Tab-separated table of C-alpha atoms and ligand atoms in Angstrom:
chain	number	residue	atom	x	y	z
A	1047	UNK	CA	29.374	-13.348	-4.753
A	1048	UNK	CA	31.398	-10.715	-6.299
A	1049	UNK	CA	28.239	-8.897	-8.410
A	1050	UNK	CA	29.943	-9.162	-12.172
A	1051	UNK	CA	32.337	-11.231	-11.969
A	1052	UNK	CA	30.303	-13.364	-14.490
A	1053	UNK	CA	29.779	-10.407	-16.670
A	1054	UNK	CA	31.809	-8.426	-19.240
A	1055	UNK	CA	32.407	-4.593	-18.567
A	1056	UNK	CA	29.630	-4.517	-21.277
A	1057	UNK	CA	27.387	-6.985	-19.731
A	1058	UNK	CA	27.687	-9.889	-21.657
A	1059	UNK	CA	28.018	-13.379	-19.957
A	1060	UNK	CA	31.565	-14.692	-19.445
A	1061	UNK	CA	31.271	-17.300	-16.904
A	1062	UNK	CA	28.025	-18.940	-15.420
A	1063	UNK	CA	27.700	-19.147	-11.445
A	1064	UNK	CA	24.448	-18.049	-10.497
A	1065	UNK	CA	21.166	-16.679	-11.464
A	1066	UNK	CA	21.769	-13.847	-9.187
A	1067	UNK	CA	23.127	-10.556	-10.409
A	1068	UNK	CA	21.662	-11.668	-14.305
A	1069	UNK	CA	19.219	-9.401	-15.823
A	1070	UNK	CA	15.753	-10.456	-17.052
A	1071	UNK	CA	17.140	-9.560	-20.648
A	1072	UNK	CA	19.985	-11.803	-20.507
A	1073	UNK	CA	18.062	-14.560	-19.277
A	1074	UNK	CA	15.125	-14.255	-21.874
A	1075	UNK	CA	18.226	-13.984	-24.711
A	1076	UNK	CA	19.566	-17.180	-23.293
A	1077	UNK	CA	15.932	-19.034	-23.417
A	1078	UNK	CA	15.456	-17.572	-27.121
A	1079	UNK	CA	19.075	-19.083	-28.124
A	1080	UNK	CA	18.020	-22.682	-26.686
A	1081	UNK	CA	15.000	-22.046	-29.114
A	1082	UNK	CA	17.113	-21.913	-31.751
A	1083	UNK	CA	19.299	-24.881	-31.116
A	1084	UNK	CA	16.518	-26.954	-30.329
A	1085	UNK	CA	15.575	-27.384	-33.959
A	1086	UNK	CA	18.832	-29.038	-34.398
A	1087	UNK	CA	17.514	-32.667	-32.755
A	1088	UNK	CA	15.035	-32.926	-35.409
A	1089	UNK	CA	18.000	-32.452	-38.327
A	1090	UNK	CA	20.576	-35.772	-39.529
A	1091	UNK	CA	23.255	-33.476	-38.642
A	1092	UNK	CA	22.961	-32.605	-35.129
A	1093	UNK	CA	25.987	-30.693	-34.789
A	1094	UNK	CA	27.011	-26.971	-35.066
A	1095	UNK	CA	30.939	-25.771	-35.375
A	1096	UNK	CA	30.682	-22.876	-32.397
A	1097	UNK	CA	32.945	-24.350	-30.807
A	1098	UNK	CA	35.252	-26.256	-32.645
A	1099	UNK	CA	38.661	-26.265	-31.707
A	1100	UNK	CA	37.925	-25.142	-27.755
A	1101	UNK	CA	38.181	-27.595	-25.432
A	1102	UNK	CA	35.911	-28.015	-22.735
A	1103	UNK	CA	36.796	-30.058	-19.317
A	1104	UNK	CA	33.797	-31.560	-17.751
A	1105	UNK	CA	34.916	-31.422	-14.212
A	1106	UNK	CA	32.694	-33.324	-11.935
A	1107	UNK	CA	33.679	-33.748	-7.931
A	1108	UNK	CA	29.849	-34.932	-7.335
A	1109	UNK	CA	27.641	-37.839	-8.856
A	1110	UNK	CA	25.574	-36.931	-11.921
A	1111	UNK	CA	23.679	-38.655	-14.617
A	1112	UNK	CA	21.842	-35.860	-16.410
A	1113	UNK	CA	23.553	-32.952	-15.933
A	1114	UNK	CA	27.286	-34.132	-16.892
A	1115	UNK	CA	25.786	-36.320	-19.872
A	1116	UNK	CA	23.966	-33.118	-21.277
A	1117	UNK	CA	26.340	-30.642	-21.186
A	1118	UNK	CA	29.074	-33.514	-22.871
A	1119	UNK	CA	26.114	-33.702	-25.637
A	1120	UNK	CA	25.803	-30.396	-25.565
A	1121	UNK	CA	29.688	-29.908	-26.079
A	1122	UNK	CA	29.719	-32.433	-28.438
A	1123	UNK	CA	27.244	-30.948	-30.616
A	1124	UNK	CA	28.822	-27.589	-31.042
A	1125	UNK	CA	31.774	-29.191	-32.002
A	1126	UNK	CA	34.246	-29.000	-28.893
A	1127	UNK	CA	36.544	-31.373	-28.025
A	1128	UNK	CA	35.184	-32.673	-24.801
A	1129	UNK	CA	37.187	-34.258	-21.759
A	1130	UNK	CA	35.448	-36.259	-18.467
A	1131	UNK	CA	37.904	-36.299	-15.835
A	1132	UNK	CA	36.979	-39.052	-13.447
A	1133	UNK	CA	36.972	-37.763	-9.889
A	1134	UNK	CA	37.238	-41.038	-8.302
A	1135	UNK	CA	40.399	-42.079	-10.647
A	1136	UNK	CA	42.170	-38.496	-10.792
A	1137	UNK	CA	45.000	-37.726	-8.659
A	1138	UNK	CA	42.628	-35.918	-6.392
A	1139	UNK	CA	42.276	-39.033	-4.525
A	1140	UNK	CA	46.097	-38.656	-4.174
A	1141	UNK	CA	45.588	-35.376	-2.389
A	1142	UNK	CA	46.086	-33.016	-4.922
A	1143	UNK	CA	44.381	-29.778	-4.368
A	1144	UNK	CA	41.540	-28.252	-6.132
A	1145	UNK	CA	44.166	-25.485	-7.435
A	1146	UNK	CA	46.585	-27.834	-8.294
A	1147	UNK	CA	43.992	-29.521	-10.858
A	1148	UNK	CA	43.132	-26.813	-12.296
A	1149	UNK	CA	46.870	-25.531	-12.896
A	1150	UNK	CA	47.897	-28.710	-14.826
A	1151	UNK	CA	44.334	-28.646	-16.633
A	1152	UNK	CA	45.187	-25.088	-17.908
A	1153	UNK	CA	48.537	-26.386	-18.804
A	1154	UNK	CA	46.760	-28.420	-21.642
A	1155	UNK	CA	45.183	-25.304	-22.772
A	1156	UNK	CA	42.140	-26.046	-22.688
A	1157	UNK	CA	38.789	-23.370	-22.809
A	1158	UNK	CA	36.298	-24.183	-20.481
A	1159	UNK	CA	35.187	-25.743	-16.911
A	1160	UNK	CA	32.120	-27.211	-15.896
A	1161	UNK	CA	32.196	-27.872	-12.583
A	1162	UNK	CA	30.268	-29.775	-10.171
A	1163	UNK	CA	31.376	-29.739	-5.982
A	1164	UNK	CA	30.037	-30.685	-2.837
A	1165	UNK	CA	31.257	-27.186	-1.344
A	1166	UNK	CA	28.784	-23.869	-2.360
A	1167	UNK	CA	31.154	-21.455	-3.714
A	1168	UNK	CA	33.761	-24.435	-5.767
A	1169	UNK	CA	32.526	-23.108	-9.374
A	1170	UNK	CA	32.951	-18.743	-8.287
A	1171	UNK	CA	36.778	-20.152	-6.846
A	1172	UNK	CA	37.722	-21.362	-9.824
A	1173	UNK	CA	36.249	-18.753	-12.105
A	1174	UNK	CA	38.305	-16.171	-9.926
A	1175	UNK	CA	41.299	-18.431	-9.861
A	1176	UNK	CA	41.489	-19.712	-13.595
A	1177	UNK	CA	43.626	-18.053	-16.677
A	1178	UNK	CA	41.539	-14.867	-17.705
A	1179	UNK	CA	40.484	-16.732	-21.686
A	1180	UNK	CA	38.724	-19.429	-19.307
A	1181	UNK	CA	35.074	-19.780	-19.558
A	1182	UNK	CA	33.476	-21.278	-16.051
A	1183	UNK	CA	29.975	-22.995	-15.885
A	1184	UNK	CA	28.522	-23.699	-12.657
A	1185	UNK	CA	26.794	-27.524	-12.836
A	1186	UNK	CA	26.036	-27.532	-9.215
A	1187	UNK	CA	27.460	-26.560	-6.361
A	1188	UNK	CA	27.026	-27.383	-2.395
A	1189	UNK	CA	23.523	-26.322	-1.651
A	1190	UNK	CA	24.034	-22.700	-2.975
A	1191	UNK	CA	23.079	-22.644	-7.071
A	1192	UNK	CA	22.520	-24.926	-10.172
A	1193	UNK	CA	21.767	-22.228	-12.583
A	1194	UNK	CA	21.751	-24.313	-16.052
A	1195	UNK	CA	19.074	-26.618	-14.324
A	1196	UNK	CA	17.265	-23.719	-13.061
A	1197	UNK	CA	17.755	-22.431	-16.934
A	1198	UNK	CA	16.022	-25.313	-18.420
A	1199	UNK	CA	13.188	-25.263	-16.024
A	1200	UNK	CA	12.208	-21.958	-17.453
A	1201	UNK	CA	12.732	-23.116	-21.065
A	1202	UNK	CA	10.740	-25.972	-20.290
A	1203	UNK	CA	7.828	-24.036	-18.891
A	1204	UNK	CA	8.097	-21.356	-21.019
A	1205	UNK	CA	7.052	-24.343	-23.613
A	1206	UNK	CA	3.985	-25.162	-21.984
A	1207	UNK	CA	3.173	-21.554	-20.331
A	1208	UNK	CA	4.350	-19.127	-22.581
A	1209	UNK	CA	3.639	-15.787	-20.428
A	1210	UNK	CA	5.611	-16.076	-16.690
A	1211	UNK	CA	3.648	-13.139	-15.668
A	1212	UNK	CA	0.635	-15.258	-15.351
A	1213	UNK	CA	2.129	-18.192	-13.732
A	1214	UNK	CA	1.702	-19.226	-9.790
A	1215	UNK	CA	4.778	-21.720	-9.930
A	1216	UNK	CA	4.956	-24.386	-6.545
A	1217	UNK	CA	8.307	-26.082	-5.558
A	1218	UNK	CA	7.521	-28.591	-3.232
A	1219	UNK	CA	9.833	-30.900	-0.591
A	1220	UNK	CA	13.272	-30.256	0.928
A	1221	UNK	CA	13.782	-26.543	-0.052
A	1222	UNK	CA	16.206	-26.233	2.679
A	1223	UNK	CA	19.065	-28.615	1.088
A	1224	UNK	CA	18.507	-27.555	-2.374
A	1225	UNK	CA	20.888	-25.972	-4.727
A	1226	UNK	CA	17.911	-26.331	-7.410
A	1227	UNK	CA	14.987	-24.540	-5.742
A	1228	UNK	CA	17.166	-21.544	-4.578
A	1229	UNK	CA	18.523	-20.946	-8.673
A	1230	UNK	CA	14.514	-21.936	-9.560
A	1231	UNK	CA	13.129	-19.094	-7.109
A	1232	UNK	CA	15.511	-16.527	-8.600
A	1233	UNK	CA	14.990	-17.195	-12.295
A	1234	UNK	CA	11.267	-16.931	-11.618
A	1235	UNK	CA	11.591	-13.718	-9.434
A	1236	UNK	CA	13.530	-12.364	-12.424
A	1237	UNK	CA	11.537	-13.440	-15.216
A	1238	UNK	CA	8.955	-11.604	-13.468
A	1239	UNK	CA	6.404	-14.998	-12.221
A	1240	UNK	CA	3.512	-13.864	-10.410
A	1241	UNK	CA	3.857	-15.975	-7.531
A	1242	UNK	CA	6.360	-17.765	-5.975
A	1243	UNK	CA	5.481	-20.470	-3.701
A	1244	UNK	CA	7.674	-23.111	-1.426
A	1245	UNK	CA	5.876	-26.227	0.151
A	1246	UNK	CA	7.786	-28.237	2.493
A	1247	UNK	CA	7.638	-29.364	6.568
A	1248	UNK	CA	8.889	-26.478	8.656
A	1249	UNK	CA	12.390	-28.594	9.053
A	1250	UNK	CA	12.793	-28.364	5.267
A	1251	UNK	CA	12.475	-24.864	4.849
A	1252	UNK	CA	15.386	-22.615	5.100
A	1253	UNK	CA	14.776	-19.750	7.782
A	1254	UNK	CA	13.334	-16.418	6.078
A	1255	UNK	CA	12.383	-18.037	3.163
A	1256	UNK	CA	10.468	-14.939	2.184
A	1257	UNK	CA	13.950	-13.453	1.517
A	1258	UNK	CA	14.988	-15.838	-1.466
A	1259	UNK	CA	11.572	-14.576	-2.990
A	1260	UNK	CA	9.343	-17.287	-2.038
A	1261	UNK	CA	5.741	-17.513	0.018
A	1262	UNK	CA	5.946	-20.379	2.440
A	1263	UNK	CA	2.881	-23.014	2.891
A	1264	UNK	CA	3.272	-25.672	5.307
A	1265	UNK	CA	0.400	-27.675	3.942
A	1266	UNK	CA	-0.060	-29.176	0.271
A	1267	UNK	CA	-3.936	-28.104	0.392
A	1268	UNK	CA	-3.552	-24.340	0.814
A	1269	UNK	CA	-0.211	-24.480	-1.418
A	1270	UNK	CA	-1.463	-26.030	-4.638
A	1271	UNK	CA	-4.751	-23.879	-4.698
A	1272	UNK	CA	-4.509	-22.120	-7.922
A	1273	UNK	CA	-1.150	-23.490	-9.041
A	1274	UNK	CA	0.513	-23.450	-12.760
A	1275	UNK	CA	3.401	-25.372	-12.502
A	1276	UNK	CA	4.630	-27.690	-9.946
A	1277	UNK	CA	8.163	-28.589	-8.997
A	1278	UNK	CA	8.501	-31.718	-6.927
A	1279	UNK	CA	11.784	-31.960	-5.274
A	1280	UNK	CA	14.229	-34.753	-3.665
A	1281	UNK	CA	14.806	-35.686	-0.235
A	1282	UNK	CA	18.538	-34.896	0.044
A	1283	UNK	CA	19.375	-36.960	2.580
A	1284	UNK	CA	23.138	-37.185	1.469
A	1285	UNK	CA	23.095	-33.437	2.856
A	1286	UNK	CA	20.727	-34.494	6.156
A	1287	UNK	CA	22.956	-33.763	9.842
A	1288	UNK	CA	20.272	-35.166	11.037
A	1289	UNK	CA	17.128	-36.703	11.748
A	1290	UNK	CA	14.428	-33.733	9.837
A	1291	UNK	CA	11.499	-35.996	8.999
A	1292	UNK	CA	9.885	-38.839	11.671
A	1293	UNK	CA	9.764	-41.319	8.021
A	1294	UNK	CA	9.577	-41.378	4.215
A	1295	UNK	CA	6.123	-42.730	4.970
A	1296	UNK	CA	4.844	-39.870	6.919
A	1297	UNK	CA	6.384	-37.667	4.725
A	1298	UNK	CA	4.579	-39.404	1.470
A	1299	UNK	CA	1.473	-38.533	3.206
A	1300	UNK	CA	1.658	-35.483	3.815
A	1301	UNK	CA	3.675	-33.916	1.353
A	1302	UNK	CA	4.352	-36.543	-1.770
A	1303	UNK	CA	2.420	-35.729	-5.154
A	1304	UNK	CA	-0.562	-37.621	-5.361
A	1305	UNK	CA	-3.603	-37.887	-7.710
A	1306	UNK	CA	-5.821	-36.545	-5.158
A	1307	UNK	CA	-3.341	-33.769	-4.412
A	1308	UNK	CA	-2.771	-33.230	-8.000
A	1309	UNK	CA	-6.464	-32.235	-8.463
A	1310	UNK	CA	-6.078	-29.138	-5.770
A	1311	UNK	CA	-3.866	-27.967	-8.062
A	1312	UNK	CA	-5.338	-25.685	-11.800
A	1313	UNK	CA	-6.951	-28.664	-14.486
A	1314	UNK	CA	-4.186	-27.990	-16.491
A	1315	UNK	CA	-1.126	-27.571	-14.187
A	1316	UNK	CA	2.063	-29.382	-15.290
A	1317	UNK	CA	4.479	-31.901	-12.643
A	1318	UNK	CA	7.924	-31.004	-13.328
A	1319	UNK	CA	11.265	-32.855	-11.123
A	1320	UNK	CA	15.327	-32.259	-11.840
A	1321	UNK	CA	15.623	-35.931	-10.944
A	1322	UNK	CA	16.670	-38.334	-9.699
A	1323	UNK	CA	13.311	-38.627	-8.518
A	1324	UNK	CA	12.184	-41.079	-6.145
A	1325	UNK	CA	8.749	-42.928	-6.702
A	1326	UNK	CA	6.431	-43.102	-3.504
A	1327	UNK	CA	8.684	-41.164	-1.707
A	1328	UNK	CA	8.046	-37.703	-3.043
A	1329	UNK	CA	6.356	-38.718	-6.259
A	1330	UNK	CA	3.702	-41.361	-7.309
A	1331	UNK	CA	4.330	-43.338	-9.892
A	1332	UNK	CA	1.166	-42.911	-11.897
A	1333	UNK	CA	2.024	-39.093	-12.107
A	1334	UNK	CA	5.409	-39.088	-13.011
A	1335	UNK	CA	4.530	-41.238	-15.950
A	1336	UNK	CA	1.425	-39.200	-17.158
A	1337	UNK	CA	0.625	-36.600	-19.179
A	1338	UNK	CA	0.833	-33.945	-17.005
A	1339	UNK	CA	4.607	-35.106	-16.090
A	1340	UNK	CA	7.136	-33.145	-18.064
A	1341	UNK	CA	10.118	-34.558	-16.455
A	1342	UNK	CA	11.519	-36.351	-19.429
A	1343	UNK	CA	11.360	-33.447	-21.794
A	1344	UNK	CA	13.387	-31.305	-18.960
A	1345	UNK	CA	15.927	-33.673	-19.615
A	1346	UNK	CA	15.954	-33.348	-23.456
A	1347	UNK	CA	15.888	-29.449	-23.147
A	1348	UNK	CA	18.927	-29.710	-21.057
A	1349	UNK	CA	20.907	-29.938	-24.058
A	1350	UNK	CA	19.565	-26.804	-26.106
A	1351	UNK	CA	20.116	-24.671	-23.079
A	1352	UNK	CA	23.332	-25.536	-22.091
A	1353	UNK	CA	23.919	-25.432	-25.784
A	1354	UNK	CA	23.240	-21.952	-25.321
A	1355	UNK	CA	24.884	-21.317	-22.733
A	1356	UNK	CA	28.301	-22.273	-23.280
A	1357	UNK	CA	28.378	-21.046	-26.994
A	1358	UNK	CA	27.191	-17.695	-25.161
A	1359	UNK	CA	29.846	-17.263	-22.448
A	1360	UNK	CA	32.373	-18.803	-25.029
A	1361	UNK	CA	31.898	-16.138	-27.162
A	1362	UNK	CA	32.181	-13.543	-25.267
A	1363	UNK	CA	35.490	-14.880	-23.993
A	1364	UNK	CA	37.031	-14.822	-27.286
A	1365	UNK	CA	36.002	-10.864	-27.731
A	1366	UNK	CA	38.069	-10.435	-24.581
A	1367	UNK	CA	41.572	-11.997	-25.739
B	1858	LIG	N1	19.122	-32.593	-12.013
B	1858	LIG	C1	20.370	-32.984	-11.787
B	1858	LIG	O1	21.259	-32.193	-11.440
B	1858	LIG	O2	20.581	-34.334	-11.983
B	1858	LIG	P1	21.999	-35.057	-11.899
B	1858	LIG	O3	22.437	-35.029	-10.458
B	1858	LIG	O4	21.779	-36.459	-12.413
B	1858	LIG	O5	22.974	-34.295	-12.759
């Protein structure tokens, strides 16, 4: 990835790809602006008018439940006119090109793309291909980044934690497929975590893991000693070539979130998931419903964060033109 081309000359956030190439600053300023539109839930008037007349174009090539329905609250709520194309109905399934869409979206004038695709790199294309006023937000793309989701995973332990330099964070299951752990191991690396660890069968791991920022552990046992904050992730199968595990069941044994695997883990360690999440396959019931589960509130801060966000990179669009 080009190294600013989500910056200003002045370092300000224009469009939002990855987590990579962001300063520790800028992400800390974006978790302290969720803070302050997180109040807003609590009010009768939920809304703010940052962003009223822009119109944002919620551009999803990929299923999604909680991602495209928080950032259209999130849009909502700062006022924006808000509008879901529908893949499945657009004339994409006539064979119209990716370009092509986005031409006769900007011919409606509108502000802003958040874009989910199968293929890493979709959300960077368009930000390099769109009219320069256009803001672009990366919702997830291919198995390369999902930076908002990585965003709201630090809000949300940042809510439970407070200081990240303290924090041995876990993220558990098919590391290799995920667009999620890779934006999750940067934002921690950034905001300075003091350890970094990836648990998964040797077929879910990507090669060099150590790279990304991340201490392998092939074993749940050795991997949750001592941990803060555990991220269970998904089996992507949809993303699978082939066969990687002998069966969910062996899997569940060895490397699903139990109550006896739980308790390796610190007392007071918290069980976060991006969902969907799948019960008895990477998760037990009985923990993602408990106390320590904060997988429901991940979901709520979703909106204050991408709240943030967008009003951010909006912004600092509108200084430019
Ligand atoms: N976490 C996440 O991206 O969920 P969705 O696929 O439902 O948006």
């Amino acid at each position: 990835m080009k190294q600013n081309l989500q910056l200003s000359d002045d370092g300000k956030l224009k469009h939002f790809l990855s987590i990579e190439g962001l300063s520790r600053d800028l992400l800390l300023k974006i978790l302290d602006t969720a803070e302050s539109f997180a109040g807003m839930t609590e009010q009768s008037v939920k809304k703010v008018p940052l962003l009223r007349g822009k119109t944002i174009v919620n551009l999803f090539f990929e299923n999604s439940t909680r991602t495209r329905t928080t950032f259209e609250l999130a849009a909502t709520r700062l006022s924006a006119d808000v509008l879901n194309i529908n893949i499945a109905t657009s004339a994409t399934s006539k064979g119209e090109s990716l370009l092509d869409t986005i031409r006769n979206l900007e011919a409606m004038h509108v502000d802003m793309f958040v874009v989910r695709h199968a293929i890493s790199g979709a959300a960077q294309f368009i930000a390099e291909n769109s009219a320069s006023h256009i803001s672009v937000i990366n919702a997830g793309d291919g198995q390369h980044a999902h930076p908002t989701q990585a965003m709201l995973d630090m809000y949300t332990i940042k809510q439970h934690k407070t200081d990240f330099s303290q924090l041995k964070v876990a993220i558990i299951g098919d590391i290799l497929h995920s667009r999620v752990a890779r934006s999750q191991i940067l934002a921690l690396n950034t905001l300075q975590a003091e350890e970094v660890r990836v648990i998964a069968p040797k077929t879910l791991l990507p090669a060099q893991v150590e790279c990304l920022g991340a201490e392998p552990y092939l074993n749940m046992k050795q991997g949750l000693k001592d941990i803060d904050v555990i991220i269970m992730l998904r089996l992507q199968k949809e993303r699978m070539k082939s066969a990687l595990l002998p069966s969910e069941n062996e899997y569940y044994k060895c490397f699903g979130l139990t109550p006896e695997k739980l308790a390796i883990a610190k007392a007071d360690a918290i069980v976060m998931h991006p969902g969907p999440i799948n019960r008895g396959v990477e998760i037990d019931s009985s923990i993602a419903d408990s106390h320590r589960s904060v997988i429901l509130q991940q979901v709520s801060n979703g909106i204050a964060v991408r709240m943030a966000i967008m009003s951010m990179a909006m912004q600092n669009m509108e200084a430019k033109a």
